[in-house]
mmCIF file of C-alpha atoms in Angstrom:
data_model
loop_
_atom_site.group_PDB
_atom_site.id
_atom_site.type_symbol
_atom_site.label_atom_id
_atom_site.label_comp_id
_atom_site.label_asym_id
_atom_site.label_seq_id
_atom_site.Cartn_x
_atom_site.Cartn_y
_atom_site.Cartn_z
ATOM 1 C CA UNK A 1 -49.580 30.943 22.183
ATOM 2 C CA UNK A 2 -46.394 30.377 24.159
ATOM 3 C CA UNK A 3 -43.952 33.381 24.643
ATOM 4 C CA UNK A 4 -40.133 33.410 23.242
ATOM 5 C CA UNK A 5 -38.739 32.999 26.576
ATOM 6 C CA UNK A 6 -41.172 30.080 27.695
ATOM 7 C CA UNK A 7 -39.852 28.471 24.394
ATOM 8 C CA UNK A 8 -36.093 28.868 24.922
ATOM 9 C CA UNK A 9 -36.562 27.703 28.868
ATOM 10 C CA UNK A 10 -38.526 24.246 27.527
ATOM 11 C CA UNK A 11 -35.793 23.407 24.961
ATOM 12 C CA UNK A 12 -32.841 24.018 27.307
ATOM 13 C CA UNK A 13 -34.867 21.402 29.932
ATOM 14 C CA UNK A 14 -34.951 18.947 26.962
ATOM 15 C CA UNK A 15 -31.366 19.223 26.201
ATOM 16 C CA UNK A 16 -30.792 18.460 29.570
ATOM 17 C CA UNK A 17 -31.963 15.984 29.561
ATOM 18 C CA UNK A 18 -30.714 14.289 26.689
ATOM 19 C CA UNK A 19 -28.193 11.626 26.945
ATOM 20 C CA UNK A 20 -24.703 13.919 26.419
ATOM 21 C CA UNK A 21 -22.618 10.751 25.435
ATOM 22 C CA UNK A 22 -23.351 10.329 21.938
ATOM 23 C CA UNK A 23 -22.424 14.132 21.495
ATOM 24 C CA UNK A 24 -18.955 13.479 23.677
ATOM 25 C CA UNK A 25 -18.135 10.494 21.476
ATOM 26 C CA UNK A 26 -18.593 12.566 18.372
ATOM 27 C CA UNK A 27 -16.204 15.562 20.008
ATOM 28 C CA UNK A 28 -13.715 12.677 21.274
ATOM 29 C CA UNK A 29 -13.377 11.332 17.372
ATOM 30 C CA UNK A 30 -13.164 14.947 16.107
ATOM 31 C CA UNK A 31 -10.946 16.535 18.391
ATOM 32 C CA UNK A 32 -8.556 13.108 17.412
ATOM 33 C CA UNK A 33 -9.047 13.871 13.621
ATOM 34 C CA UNK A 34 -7.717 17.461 14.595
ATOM 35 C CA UNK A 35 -4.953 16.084 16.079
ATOM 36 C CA UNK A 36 -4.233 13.946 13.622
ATOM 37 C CA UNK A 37 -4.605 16.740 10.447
ATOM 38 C CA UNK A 38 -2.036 19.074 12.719
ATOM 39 C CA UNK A 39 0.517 16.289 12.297
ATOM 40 C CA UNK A 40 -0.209 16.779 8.338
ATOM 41 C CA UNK A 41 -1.226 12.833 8.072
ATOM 42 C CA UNK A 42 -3.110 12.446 4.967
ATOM 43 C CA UNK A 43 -6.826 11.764 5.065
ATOM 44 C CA UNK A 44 -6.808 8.689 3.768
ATOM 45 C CA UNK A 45 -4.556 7.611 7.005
ATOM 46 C CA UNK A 46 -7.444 9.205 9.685
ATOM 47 C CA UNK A 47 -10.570 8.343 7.799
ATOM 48 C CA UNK A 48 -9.682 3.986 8.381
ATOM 49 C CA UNK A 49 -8.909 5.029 11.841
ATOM 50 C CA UNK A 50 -11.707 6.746 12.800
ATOM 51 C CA UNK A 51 -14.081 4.480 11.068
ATOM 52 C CA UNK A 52 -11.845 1.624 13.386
ATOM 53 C CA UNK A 53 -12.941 3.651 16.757
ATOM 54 C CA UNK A 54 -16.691 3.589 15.522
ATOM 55 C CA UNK A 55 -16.825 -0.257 14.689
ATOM 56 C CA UNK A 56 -15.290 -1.003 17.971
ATOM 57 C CA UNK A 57 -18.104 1.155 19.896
ATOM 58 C CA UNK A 58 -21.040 -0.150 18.025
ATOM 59 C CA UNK A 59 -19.213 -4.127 18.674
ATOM 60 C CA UNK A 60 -19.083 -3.243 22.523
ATOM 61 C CA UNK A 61 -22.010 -1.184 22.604
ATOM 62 C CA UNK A 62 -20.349 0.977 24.959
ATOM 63 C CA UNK A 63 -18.271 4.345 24.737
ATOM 64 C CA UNK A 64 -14.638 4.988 25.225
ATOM 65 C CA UNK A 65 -14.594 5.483 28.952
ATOM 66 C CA UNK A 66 -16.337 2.266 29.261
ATOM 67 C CA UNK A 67 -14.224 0.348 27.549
ATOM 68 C CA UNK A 68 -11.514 -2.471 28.893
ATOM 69 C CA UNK A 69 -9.165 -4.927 27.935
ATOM 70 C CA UNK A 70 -11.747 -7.609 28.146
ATOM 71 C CA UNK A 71 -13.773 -5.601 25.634
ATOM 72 C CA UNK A 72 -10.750 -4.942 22.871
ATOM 73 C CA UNK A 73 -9.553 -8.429 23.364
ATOM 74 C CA UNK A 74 -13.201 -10.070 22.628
ATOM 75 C CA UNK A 75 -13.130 -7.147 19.455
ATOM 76 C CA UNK A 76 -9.679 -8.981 18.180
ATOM 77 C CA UNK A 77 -10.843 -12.392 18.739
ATOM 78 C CA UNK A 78 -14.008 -11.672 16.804
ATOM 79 C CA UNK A 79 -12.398 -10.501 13.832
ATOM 80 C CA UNK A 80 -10.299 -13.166 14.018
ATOM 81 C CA UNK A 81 -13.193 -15.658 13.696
ATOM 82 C CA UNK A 82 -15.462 -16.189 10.545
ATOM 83 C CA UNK A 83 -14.428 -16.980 7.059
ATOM 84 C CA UNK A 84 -12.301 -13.891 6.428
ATOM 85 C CA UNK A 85 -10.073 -13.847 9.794
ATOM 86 C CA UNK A 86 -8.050 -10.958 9.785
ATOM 87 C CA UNK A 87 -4.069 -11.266 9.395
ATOM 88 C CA UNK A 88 -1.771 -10.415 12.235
ATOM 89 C CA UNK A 89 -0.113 -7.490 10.987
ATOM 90 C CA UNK A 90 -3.880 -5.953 10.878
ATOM 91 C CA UNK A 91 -4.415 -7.386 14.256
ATOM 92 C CA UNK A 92 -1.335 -5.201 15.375
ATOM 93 C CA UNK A 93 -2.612 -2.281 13.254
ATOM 94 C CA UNK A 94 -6.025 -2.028 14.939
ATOM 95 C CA UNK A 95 -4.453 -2.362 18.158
ATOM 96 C CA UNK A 96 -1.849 0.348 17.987
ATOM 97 C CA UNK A 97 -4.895 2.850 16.603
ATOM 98 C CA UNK A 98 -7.146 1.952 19.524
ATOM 99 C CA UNK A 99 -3.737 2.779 21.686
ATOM 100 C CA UNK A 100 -3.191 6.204 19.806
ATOM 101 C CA UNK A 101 -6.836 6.915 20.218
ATOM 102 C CA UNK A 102 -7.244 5.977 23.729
ATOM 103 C CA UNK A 103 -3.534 8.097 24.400
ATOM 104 C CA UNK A 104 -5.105 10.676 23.094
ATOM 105 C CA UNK A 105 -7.889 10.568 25.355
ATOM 106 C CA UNK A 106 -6.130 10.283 28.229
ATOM 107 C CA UNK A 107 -3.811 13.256 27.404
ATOM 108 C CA UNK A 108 -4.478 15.918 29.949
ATOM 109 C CA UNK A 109 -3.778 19.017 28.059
ATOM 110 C CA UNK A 110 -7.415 17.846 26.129
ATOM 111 C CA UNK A 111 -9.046 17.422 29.380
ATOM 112 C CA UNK A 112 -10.996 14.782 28.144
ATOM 113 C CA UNK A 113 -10.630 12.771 31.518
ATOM 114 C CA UNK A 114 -11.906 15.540 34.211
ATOM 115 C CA UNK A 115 -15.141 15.495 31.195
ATOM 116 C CA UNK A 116 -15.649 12.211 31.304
ATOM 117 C CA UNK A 117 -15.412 12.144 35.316
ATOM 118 C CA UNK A 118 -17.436 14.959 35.485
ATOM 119 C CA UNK A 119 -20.327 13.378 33.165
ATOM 120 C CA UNK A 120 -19.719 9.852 33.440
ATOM 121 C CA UNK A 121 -18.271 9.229 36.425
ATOM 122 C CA UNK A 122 -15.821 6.978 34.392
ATOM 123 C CA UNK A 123 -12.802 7.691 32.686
ATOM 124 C CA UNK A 124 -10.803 6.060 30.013
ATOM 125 C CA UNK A 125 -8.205 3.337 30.504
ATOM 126 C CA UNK A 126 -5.748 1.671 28.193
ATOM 127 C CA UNK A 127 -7.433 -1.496 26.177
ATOM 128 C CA UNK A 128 -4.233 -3.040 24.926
ATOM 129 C CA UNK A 129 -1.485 -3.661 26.881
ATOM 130 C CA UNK A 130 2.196 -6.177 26.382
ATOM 131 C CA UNK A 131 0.158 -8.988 28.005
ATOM 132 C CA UNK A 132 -3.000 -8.799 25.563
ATOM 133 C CA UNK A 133 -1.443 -6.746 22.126
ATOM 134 C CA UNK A 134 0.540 -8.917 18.923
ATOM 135 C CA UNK A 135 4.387 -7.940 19.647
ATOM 136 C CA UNK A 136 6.895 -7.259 16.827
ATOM 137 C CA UNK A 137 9.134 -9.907 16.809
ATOM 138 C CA UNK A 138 9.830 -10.310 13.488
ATOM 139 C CA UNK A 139 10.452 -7.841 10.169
ATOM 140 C CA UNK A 140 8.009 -9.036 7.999
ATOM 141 C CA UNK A 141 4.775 -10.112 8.629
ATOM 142 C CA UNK A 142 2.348 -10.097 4.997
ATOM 143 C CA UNK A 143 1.029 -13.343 4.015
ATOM 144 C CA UNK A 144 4.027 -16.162 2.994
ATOM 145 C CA UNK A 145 1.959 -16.649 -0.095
ATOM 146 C CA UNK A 146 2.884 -13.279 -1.789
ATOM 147 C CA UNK A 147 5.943 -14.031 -3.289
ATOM 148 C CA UNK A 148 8.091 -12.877 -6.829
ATOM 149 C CA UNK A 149 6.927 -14.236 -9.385
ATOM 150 C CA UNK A 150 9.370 -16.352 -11.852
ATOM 151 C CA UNK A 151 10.610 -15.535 -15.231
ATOM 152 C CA UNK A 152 7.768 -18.364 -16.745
ATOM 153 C CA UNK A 153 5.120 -16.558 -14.742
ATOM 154 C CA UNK A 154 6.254 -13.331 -15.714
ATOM 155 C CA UNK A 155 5.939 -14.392 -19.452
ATOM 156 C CA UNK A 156 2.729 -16.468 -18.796
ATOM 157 C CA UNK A 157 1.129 -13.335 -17.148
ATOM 158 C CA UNK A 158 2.443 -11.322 -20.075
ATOM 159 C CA UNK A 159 1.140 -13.430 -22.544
ATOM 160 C CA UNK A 160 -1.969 -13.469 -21.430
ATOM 161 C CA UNK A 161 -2.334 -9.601 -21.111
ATOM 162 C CA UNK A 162 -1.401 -9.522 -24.652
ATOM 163 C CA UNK A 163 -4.056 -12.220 -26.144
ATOM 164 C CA UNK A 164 -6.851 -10.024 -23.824
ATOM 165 C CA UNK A 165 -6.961 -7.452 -26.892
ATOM 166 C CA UNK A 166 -7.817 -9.849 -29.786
ATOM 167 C CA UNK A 167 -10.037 -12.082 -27.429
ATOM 168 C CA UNK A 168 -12.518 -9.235 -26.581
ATOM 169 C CA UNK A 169 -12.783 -8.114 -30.305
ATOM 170 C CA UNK A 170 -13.028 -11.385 -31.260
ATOM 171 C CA UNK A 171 -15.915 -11.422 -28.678
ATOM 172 C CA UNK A 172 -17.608 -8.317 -30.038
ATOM 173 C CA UNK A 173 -17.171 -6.591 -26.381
ATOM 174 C CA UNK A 174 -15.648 -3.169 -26.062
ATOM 175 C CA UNK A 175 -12.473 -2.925 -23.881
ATOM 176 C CA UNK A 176 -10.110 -4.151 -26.356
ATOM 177 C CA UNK A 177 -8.385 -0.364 -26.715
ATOM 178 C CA UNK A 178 -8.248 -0.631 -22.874
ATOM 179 C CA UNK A 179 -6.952 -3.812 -22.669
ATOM 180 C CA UNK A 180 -4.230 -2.516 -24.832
ATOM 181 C CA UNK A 181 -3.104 0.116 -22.556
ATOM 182 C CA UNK A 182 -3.583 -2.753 -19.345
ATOM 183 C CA UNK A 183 -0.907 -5.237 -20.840
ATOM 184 C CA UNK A 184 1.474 -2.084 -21.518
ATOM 185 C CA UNK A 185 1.201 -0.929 -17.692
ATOM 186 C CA UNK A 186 1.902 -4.331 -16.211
ATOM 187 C CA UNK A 187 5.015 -4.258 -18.139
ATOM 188 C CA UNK A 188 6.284 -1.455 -17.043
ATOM 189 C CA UNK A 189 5.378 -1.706 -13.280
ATOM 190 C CA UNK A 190 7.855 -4.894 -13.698
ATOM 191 C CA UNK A 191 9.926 -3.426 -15.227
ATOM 192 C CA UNK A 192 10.370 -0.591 -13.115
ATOM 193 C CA UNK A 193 9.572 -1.828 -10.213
ATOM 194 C CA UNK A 194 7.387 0.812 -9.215
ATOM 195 C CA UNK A 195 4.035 0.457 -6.379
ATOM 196 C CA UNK A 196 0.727 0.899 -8.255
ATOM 197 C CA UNK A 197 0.106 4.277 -7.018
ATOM 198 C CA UNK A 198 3.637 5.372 -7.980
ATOM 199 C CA UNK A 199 3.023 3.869 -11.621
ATOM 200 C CA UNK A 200 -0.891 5.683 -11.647
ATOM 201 C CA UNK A 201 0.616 9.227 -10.877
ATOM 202 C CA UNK A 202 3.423 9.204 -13.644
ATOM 203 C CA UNK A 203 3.254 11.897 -16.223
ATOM 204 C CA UNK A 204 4.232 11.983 -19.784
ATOM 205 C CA UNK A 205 7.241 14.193 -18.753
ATOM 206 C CA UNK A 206 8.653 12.115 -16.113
ATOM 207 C CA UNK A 207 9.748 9.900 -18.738
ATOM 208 C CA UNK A 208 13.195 10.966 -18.891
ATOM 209 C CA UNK A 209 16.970 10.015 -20.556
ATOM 210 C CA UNK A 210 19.850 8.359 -19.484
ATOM 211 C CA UNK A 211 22.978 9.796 -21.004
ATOM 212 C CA UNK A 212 24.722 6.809 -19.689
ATOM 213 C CA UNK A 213 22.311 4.386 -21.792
ATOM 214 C CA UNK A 214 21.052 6.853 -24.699
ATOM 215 C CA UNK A 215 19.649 3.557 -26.479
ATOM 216 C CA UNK A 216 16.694 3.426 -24.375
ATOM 217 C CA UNK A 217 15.608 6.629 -25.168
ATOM 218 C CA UNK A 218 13.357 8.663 -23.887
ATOM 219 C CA UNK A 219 12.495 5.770 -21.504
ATOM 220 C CA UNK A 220 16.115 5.623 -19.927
ATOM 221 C CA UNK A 221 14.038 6.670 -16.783
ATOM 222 C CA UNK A 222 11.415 7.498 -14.842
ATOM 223 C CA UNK A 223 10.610 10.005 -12.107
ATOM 224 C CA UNK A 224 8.850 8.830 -9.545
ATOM 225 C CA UNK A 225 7.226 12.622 -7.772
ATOM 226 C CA UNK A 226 4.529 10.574 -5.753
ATOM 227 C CA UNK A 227 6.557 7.428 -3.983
ATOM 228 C CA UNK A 228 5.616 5.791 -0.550
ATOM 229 C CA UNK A 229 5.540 8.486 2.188
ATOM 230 C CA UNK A 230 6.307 8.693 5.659
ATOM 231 C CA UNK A 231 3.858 9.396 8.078
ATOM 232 C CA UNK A 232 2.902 12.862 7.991
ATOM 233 C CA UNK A 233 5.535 13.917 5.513
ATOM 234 C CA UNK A 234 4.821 14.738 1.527
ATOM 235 C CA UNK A 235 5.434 12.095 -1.334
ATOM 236 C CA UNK A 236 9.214 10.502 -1.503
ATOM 237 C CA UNK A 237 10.637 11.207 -4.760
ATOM 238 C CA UNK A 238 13.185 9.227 -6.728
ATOM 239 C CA UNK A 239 14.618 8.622 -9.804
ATOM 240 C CA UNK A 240 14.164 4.906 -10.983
ATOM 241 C CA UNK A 241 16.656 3.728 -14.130
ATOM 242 C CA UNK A 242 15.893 1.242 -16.570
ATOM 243 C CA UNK A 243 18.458 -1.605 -17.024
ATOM 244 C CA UNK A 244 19.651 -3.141 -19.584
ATOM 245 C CA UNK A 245 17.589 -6.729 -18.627
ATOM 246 C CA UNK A 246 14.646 -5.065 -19.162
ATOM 247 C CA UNK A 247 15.124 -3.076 -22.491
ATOM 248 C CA UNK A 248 12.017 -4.836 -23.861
ATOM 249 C CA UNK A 249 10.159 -2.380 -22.202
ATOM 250 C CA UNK A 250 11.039 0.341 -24.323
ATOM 251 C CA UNK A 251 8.983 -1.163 -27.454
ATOM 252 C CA UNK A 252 5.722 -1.850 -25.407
ATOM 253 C CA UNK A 253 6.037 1.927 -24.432
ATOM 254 C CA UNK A 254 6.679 3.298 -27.526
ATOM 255 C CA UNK A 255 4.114 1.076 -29.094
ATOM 256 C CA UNK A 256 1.586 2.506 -26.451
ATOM 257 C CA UNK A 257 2.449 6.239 -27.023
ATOM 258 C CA UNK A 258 2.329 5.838 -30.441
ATOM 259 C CA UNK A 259 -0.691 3.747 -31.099
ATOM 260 C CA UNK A 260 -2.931 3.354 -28.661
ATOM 261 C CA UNK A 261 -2.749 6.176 -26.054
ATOM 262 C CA UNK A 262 -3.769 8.492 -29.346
ATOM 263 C CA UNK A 263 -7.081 6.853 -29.790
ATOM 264 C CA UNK A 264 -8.078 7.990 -25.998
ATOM 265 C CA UNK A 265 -7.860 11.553 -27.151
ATOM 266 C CA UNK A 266 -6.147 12.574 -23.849
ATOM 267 C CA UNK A 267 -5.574 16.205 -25.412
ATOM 268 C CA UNK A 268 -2.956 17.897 -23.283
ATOM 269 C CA UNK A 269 -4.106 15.118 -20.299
ATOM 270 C CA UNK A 270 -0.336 14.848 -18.976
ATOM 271 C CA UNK A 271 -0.969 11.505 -17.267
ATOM 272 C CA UNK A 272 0.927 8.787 -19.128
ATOM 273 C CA UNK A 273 -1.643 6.169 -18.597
ATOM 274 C CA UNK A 274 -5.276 7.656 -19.563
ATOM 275 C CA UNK A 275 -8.657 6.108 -19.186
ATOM 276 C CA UNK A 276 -11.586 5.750 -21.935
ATOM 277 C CA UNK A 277 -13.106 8.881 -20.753
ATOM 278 C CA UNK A 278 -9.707 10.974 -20.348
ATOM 279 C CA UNK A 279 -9.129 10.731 -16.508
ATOM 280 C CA UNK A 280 -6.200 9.423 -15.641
ATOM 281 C CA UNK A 281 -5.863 5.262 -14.562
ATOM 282 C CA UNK A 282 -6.365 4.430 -10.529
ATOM 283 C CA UNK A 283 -4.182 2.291 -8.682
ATOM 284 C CA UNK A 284 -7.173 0.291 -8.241
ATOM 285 C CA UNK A 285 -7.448 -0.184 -12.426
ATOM 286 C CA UNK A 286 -4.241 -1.269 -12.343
ATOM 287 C CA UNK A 287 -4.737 -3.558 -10.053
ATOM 288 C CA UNK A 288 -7.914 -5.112 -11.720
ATOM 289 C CA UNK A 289 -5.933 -5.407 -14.633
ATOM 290 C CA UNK A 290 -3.322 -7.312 -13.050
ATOM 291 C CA UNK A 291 -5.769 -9.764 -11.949
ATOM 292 C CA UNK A 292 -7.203 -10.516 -15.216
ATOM 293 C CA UNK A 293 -4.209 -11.567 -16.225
ATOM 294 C CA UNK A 294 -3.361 -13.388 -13.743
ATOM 295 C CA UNK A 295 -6.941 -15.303 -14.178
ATOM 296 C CA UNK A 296 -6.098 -15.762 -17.921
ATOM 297 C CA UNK A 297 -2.941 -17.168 -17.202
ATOM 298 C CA UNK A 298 -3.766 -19.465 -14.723
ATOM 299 C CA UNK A 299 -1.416 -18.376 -12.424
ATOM 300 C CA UNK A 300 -1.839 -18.718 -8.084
ATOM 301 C CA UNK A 301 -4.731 -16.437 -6.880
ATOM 302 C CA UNK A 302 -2.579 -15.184 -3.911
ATOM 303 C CA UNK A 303 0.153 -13.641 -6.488
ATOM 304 C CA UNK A 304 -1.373 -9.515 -6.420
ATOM 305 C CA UNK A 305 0.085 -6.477 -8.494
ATOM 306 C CA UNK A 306 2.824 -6.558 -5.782
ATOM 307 C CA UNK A 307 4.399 -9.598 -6.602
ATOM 308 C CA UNK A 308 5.913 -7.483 -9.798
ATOM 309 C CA UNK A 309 7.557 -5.171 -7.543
ATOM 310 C CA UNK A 310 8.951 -8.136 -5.849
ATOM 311 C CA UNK A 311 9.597 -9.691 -8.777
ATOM 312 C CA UNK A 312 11.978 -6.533 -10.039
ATOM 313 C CA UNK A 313 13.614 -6.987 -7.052
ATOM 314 C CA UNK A 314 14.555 -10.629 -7.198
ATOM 315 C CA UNK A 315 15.701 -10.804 -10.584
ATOM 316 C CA UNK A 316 18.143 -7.487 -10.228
ATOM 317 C CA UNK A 317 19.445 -9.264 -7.845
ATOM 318 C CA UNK A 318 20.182 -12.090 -9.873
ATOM 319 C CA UNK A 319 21.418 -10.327 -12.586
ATOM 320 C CA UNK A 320 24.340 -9.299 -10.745
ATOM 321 C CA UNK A 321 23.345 -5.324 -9.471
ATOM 322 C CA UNK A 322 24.194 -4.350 -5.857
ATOM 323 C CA UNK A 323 22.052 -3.944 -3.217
ATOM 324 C CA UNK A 324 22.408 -0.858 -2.698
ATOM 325 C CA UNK A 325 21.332 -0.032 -6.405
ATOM 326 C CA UNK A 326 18.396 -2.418 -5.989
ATOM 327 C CA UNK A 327 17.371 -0.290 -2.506
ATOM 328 C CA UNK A 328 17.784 2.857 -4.180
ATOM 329 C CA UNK A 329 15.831 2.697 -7.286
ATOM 330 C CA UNK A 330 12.154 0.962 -5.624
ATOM 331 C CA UNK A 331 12.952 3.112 -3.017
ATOM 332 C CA UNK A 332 13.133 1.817 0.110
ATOM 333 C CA UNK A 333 14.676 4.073 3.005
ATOM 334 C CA UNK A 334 16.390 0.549 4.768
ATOM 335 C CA UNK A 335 18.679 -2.422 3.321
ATOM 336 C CA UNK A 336 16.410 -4.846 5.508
ATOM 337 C CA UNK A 337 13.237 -3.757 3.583
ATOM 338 C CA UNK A 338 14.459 -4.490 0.613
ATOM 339 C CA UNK A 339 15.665 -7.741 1.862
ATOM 340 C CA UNK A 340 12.674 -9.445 3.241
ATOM 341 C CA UNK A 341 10.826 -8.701 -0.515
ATOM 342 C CA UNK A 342 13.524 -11.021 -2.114
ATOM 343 C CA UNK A 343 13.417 -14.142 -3.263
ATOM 344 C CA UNK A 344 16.296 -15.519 -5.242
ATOM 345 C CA UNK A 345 16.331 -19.017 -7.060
ATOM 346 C CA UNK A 346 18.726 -21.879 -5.509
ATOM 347 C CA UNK A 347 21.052 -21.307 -8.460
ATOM 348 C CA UNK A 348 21.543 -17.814 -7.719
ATOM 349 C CA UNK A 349 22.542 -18.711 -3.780
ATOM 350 C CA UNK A 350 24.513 -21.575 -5.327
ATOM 351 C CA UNK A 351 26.349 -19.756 -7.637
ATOM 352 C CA UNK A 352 27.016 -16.926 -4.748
ATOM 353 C CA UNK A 353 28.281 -20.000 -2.478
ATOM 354 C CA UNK A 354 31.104 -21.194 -5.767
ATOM 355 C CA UNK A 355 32.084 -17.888 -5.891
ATOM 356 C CA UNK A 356 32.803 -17.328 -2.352
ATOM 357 C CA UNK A 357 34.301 -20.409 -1.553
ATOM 358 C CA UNK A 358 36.562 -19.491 -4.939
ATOM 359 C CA UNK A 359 37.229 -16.454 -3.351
ATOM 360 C CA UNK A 360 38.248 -17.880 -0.164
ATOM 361 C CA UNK A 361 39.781 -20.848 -1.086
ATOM 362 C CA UNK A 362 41.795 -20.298 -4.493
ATOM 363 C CA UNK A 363 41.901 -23.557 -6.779
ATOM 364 C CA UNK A 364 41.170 -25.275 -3.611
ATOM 365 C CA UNK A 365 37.619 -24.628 -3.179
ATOM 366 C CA UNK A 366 35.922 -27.560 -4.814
ATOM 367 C CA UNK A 367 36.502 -30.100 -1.687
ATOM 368 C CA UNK A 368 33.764 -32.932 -3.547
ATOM 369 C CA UNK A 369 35.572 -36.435 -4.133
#
């Protein structure tokens, strides 16, 4: 029988012996999610990055302080390759969280290069650099495809949510009381204008009035408590006011609140959209709703939930509001953001040319022999 001490002195030979970079790696990517939790960045921000750090190690086979341009450039070019190459703007995203990672590492209050010296004999070195990185030339970057939909789209996809009720009782399938509440939401993201997770998070009592329009009701406007947020700071909130264009709304809501949300029994559940077993609907139902719609009516495959939000803003800006109105109530902190999600018809830019030349030129304007 071996004796205590024996014991402890053969396991602490073993540990020595064990290869201390897997357990370095692991402190590197925790020490980072520290960091990263002190700043008060959400989890759902560090979780994609970290996962990032530990796709690039197992695709280069080697650790951080191994690592070098050649290696992050032949990561990029992979993902690039294949049937599903990645988009630029990702491109530019996984680059700028190898950067933080790697700045991090390389930070000498966290003495993570006199470690890896000591152990390694190797210390970290920036992957990316201006010669090998995507640069930001330009404001917007998603793919050209995604774009607002028009007012015979709008209907088509609305049209279609509608006939989705009678078509799946006609089929003998449950999901018609769901299917209900589906075409309801999509309406109302349009006609707000409000991002899916925005739209998943309202509540029954951020449907509010608008003494300036008491004939919408209780549905004058809605309180948006969970908007888009900066990095590392809570939820935006904003009000977001219905208008006038877009009074249909206020039927398909009333019609849901009425009817169909009462057959979920949601109890005191204060979300305004509910599920079949009284949770309240994910961004990512909404989004599958959307896109059986969108299947039902036909419409292009590359139009996503989005598009509505782009849609509101296009067609505000057609009806005649200001920009600064249309920035204001999806939210969006610059004028340029709000820009680059527009896409006006040629009769609205034509009809903004007559009027300025008008303007300009008095009874003069109209120069065509």
């Amino acid at each position: 029988m071996q004796a205590p001490g024996s014991a402890r002195l053969v396991l602490a030979r073993n540990v020595i012996h064990l290869d201390p970079a897997p357990a370095v790696f692991d402190a590197m990517l925790e020490g980072w999610a520290r960091q990263q939790s002190a700043r008060f960045l959400r989890e759902k921000t560090i979780s994609p990055r970290l996962r990032l750090i530990k796709r690039l190690e197992e695709f280069t086979g080697l650790y951080p302080w191994q690592w070098t341009p050649a290696d992050g450039e032949a990561f990029i070019a992979h993902l690039r390759s294949g049937s599903s190459p990645i988009q630029m703007s990702t491109a530019r995203t996984y680059e700028v969280t190898v950067s933080l990672f790697l700045e991090y590492l390389l930070d000498a209050r966290y003495e993570w290069i006199d470690t890896c010296l000591e152990r390694f004999g190797e210390v970290p070195q920036e992957v990316f650099h201006e010669g090998n990185s995507v640069l930001h030339t330009v404001e917007y970057e998603a793919d050209p495809r995604r774009r607002p939909l028009t007012y015979d789209e709008v209907q088509a996809l609305f049209d279609a949510a509608d006939a989705r009720p009678s078509r799946i009782r006609g089929q003998g399938r449950k999901g018609a009381l769901a299917a209900l509440r589906d075409a309801a939401v999509l309406k109302t993201v349009y006609a707000y204008g409000t991002r899916r997770t925005e739209s998943s998070k309202v509540d029954l009592a951020d449907l509010r009035r608008n003494r300036k329009m008491p004939q919408f009701g209780k549905y004058g406007s809605v309180m948006v408590r969970f908007g888009k947020s900066s990095k590392g700071a809570p939820p935006k909130r904003r009000t977001v006011l219905l208008i006038p264009e877009m009074d249909w709304v206020t039927d398909s809501l009333d019609h849901y609140l009425t009817e169909v949300r009462p057959q979920f029994s949601p109890g005191r559940h204060p979300a305004l959209w509910v599920t079949e077993r009284v949770g309240r609907l994910s961004p990512r139902s909404i989004n599958e709703a959307f896109v059986a719609a969108r299947q039902d009516a036909d419409l292009d495959e590359d139009l996503d939930l989005h598009c509505l939000r782009h849609s509101w803003i296009t067609h505000a800006t057609e009806f005649g509001y200001p920009a600064r109105f249309v920035q204001e109530n999806v939210g969006h902190s610059h004028a340029s953001t709000t820009a680059i999600y527009m896409g006006v018809s040629n009769e609205y830019r034509n009809a903004m040319l007559e009027a300025s030349l008008k303007n300009r030129l008095g009874d003069y304007w109209d120069v065509t022999p």
